[in-house]
PDB file of C-alpha atoms in Angstrom:
ATOM      1  CA  MET A   1      96.690  34.157  61.492  1.00 84.00           C
ATOM      2  CA  PHE A   2      94.141  31.778  60.001  1.00 89.00           C
ATOM      3  CA  GLU A   3      91.074  33.040  58.171  1.00 96.00           C
ATOM      4  CA  THR A   4      87.375  32.327  58.492  1.00 97.00           C
ATOM      5  CA  ILE A   5      84.656  32.182  55.864  1.00 97.00           C
ATOM      6  CA  SER A   6      80.883  32.059  56.062  1.00 96.00           C
ATOM      7  CA  VAL A   7      78.701  29.297  54.653  1.00 95.00           C
ATOM      8  CA  LYS A   8      77.606  31.756  51.950  1.00 94.00           C
ATOM      9  CA  GLU A   9      81.229  32.063  50.785  1.00 96.00           C
ATOM     10  CA  LEU A  10      81.973  28.323  50.758  1.00 97.00           C
ATOM     11  CA  ASP A  11      80.663  27.653  47.242  1.00 96.00           C
ATOM     12  CA  GLU A  12      83.292  30.047  45.846  1.00 96.00           C
ATOM     13  CA  PHE A  13      86.017  27.570  46.856  1.00 97.00           C
ATOM     14  CA  VAL A  14      84.486  24.204  45.938  1.00 96.00           C
ATOM     15  CA  GLU A  15      86.406  22.467  43.123  1.00 92.00           C
ATOM     16  CA  LYS A  16      89.150  25.094  43.016  1.00 96.00           C
ATOM     17  CA  SER A  17      92.513  23.446  42.336  1.00 95.00           C
ATOM     18  CA  TYR A  18      94.201  25.536  45.027  1.00 96.00           C
ATOM     19  CA  CYS A  19      91.822  24.329  47.784  1.00 96.00           C
ATOM     20  CA  GLU A  20      91.333  21.229  49.876  1.00 96.00           C
ATOM     21  CA  ILE A  21      88.093  21.026  51.823  1.00 97.00           C
ATOM     22  CA  VAL A  22      88.224  18.868  54.942  1.00 97.00           C
ATOM     23  CA  ASP A  23      85.152  17.523  56.731  1.00 97.00           C
ATOM     24  CA  LEU A  24      86.053  16.956  60.376  1.00 97.00           C
ATOM     25  CA  ARG A  25      82.846  15.116  61.286  1.00 97.00           C
ATOM     26  CA  THR A  26      82.468  11.392  61.868  1.00 97.00           C
ATOM     27  CA  LYS A  27      82.567   9.009  58.925  1.00 96.00           C
ATOM     28  CA  GLU A  28      78.854   8.256  59.452  1.00 96.00           C
ATOM     29  CA  LYS A  29      77.894  11.920  59.155  1.00 96.00           C
ATOM     30  CA  TYR A  30      80.188  12.356  56.155  1.00 97.00           C
ATOM     31  CA  LEU A  31      78.576   9.410  54.367  1.00 96.00           C
ATOM     32  CA  LYS A  32      75.101  10.851  54.986  1.00 96.00           C
ATOM     33  CA  GLY A  33      76.137  14.088  53.313  1.00 96.00           C
ATOM     34  CA  HIS A  34      79.103  16.364  52.688  1.00 97.00           C
ATOM     35  CA  ILE A  35      80.440  19.154  50.529  1.00 98.00           C
ATOM     36  CA  LYS A  36      81.357  18.044  47.014  1.00 96.00           C
ATOM     37  CA  GLY A  37      85.045  17.082  46.872  1.00 96.00           C
ATOM     38  CA  ALA A  38      85.586  17.229  50.633  1.00 97.00           C
ATOM     39  CA  ILE A  39      87.843  14.675  52.256  1.00 95.00           C
ATOM     40  CA  ASN A  40      86.809  13.199  55.573  1.00 96.00           C
ATOM     41  CA  CYS A  41      89.284  13.286  58.427  1.00 95.00           C
ATOM     42  CA  THR A  42      87.935  13.364  61.960  1.00 94.00           C
ATOM     43  CA  PHE A  43      89.369  16.035  64.225  1.00 92.00           C
ATOM     44  CA  ASP A  44      91.273  13.519  66.341  1.00 91.00           C
ATOM     45  CA  ARG A  45      93.185  12.363  63.238  1.00 91.00           C
ATOM     46  CA  ILE A  46      94.055  15.676  61.570  1.00 89.00           C
ATOM     47  CA  GLU A  47      97.732  15.440  62.428  1.00 84.00           C
ATOM     48  CA  GLY A  48      98.121  12.930  59.579  1.00 82.00           C
ATOM     49  CA  LEU A  49      96.805  15.421  57.022  1.00 85.00           C
ATOM     50  CA  ASP A  50     100.093  17.299  56.961  1.00 78.00           C
ATOM     51  CA  CYS A  51     101.567  14.314  55.095  1.00 79.00           C
ATOM     52  CA  ILE A  52      98.999  14.343  52.290  1.00 84.00           C
ATOM     53  CA  ILE A  53      98.097  18.011  51.752  1.00 88.00           C
ATOM     54  CA  ASN A  54     100.467  20.254  49.854  1.00 89.00           C
ATOM     55  CA  LYS A  55     101.409  23.425  51.765  1.00 91.00           C
ATOM     56  CA  GLU A  56     100.705  25.414  48.605  1.00 93.00           C
ATOM     57  CA  LYS A  57      96.984  24.646  48.952  1.00 95.00           C
ATOM     58  CA  MET A  58      94.432  26.459  51.055  1.00 97.00           C
ATOM     59  CA  ILE A  59      92.743  24.111  53.529  1.00 97.00           C
ATOM     60  CA  ILE A  60      89.135  24.811  54.434  1.00 98.00           C
ATOM     61  CA  PHE A  61      87.985  22.961  57.531  1.00 97.00           C
ATOM     62  CA  TYR A  62      84.359  22.401  58.489  1.00 98.00           C
ATOM     63  CA  CYS A  63      82.578  20.532  61.267  1.00 98.00           C
ATOM     64  CA  ASP A  64      79.107  20.447  62.812  1.00 96.00           C
ATOM     65  CA  ARG A  65      79.118  23.760  64.689  1.00 95.00           C
ATOM     66  CA  GLY A  66      82.466  25.407  63.971  1.00 95.00           C
ATOM     67  CA  GLY A  67      84.473  24.689  67.125  1.00 96.00           C
ATOM     68  CA  ASN A  68      86.658  21.890  65.802  1.00 97.00           C
ATOM     69  CA  SER A  69      87.218  23.688  62.509  1.00 97.00           C
ATOM     70  CA  LEU A  70      88.539  26.727  64.412  1.00 97.00           C
ATOM     71  CA  LEU A  71      90.964  24.538  66.364  1.00 96.00           C
ATOM     72  CA  ALA A  72      92.082  22.681  63.229  1.00 96.00           C
ATOM     73  CA  ALA A  73      92.622  25.918  61.282  1.00 97.00           C
ATOM     74  CA  LYS A  74      94.658  27.352  64.156  1.00 96.00           C
ATOM     75  CA  ARG A  75      96.816  24.224  64.356  1.00 94.00           C
ATOM     76  CA  PHE A  76      97.474  24.112  60.613  1.00 95.00           C
ATOM     77  CA  ASP A  77      98.138  27.849  60.470  1.00 95.00           C
ATOM     78  CA  GLU A  78     100.828  27.320  63.106  1.00 94.00           C
ATOM     79  CA  MET A  79     102.361  24.622  60.860  1.00 92.00           C
ATOM     80  CA  GLY A  80     102.608  27.062  57.944  1.00 94.00           C
ATOM     81  CA  TYR A  81      99.476  26.206  55.970  1.00 94.00           C
ATOM     82  CA  GLN A  82      96.937  28.662  54.610  1.00 96.00           C
ATOM     83  CA  ALA A  83      94.131  27.438  56.860  1.00 97.00           C
ATOM     84  CA  VAL A  84      90.498  28.533  56.857  1.00 98.00           C
ATOM     85  CA  SER A  85      87.634  27.709  59.214  1.00 98.00           C
ATOM     86  CA  LEU A  86      83.961  27.648  58.230  1.00 98.00           C
ATOM     87  CA  VAL A  87      82.165  29.830  60.778  1.00 96.00           C
ATOM     88  CA  GLY A  88      79.107  28.344  62.466  1.00 95.00           C
ATOM     89  CA  GLY A  89      79.465  24.836  61.084  1.00 95.00           C
ATOM     90  CA  ILE A  90      78.094  22.980  58.102  1.00 96.00           C
ATOM     91  CA  GLY A  91      74.576  22.806  59.530  1.00 92.00           C
ATOM     92  CA  LEU A  92      74.057  26.377  58.306  1.00 91.00           C
ATOM     93  CA  TYR A  93      75.088  25.569  54.720  1.00 94.00           C
ATOM     94  CA  ARG A  94      72.376  26.004  52.072  1.00 91.00           C
ATOM     95  CA  GLY A  95      74.516  26.130  48.929  1.00 92.00           C
ATOM     96  CA  ASN A  96      74.569  24.053  45.771  1.00 92.00           C
ATOM     97  CA  ASN A  97      77.481  21.744  46.543  1.00 96.00           C
ATOM     98  CA  TRP A  98      75.945  19.403  49.112  1.00 96.00           C
ATOM     99  CA  ILE A  99      76.049  15.682  48.280  1.00 94.00           C
ATOM    100  CA  GLY A 100      73.616  13.527  50.241  1.00 91.00           C
ATOM    101  CA  ARG A 101      70.842  14.413  52.628  1.00 78.00           C
ATOM    102  CA  LYS A 102      70.756  16.900  55.492  1.00 63.00           C
TER     103      LYS A 102
END
């Protein structure tokens, strides 16, 4: 079963070597601002991530409101990854690892 984390917990995982953070929003939204170190891969293209992310890493998915990240985490959990969804979406994030403007 995949896990969930809150926006308050997200900063604990940024820049950890065992984590990949994936921004599921559009490229335009990603370029306006994103979590430090996050890779951008829109939800409709996540199937290709399984080729570039090591199964030994935890994948933390985030999106605007949390729906797509839940679906992505479920899908990757079913493929054998340690998948995590950010509850509520990135709009609630107020931590120190935001790059860009909100």
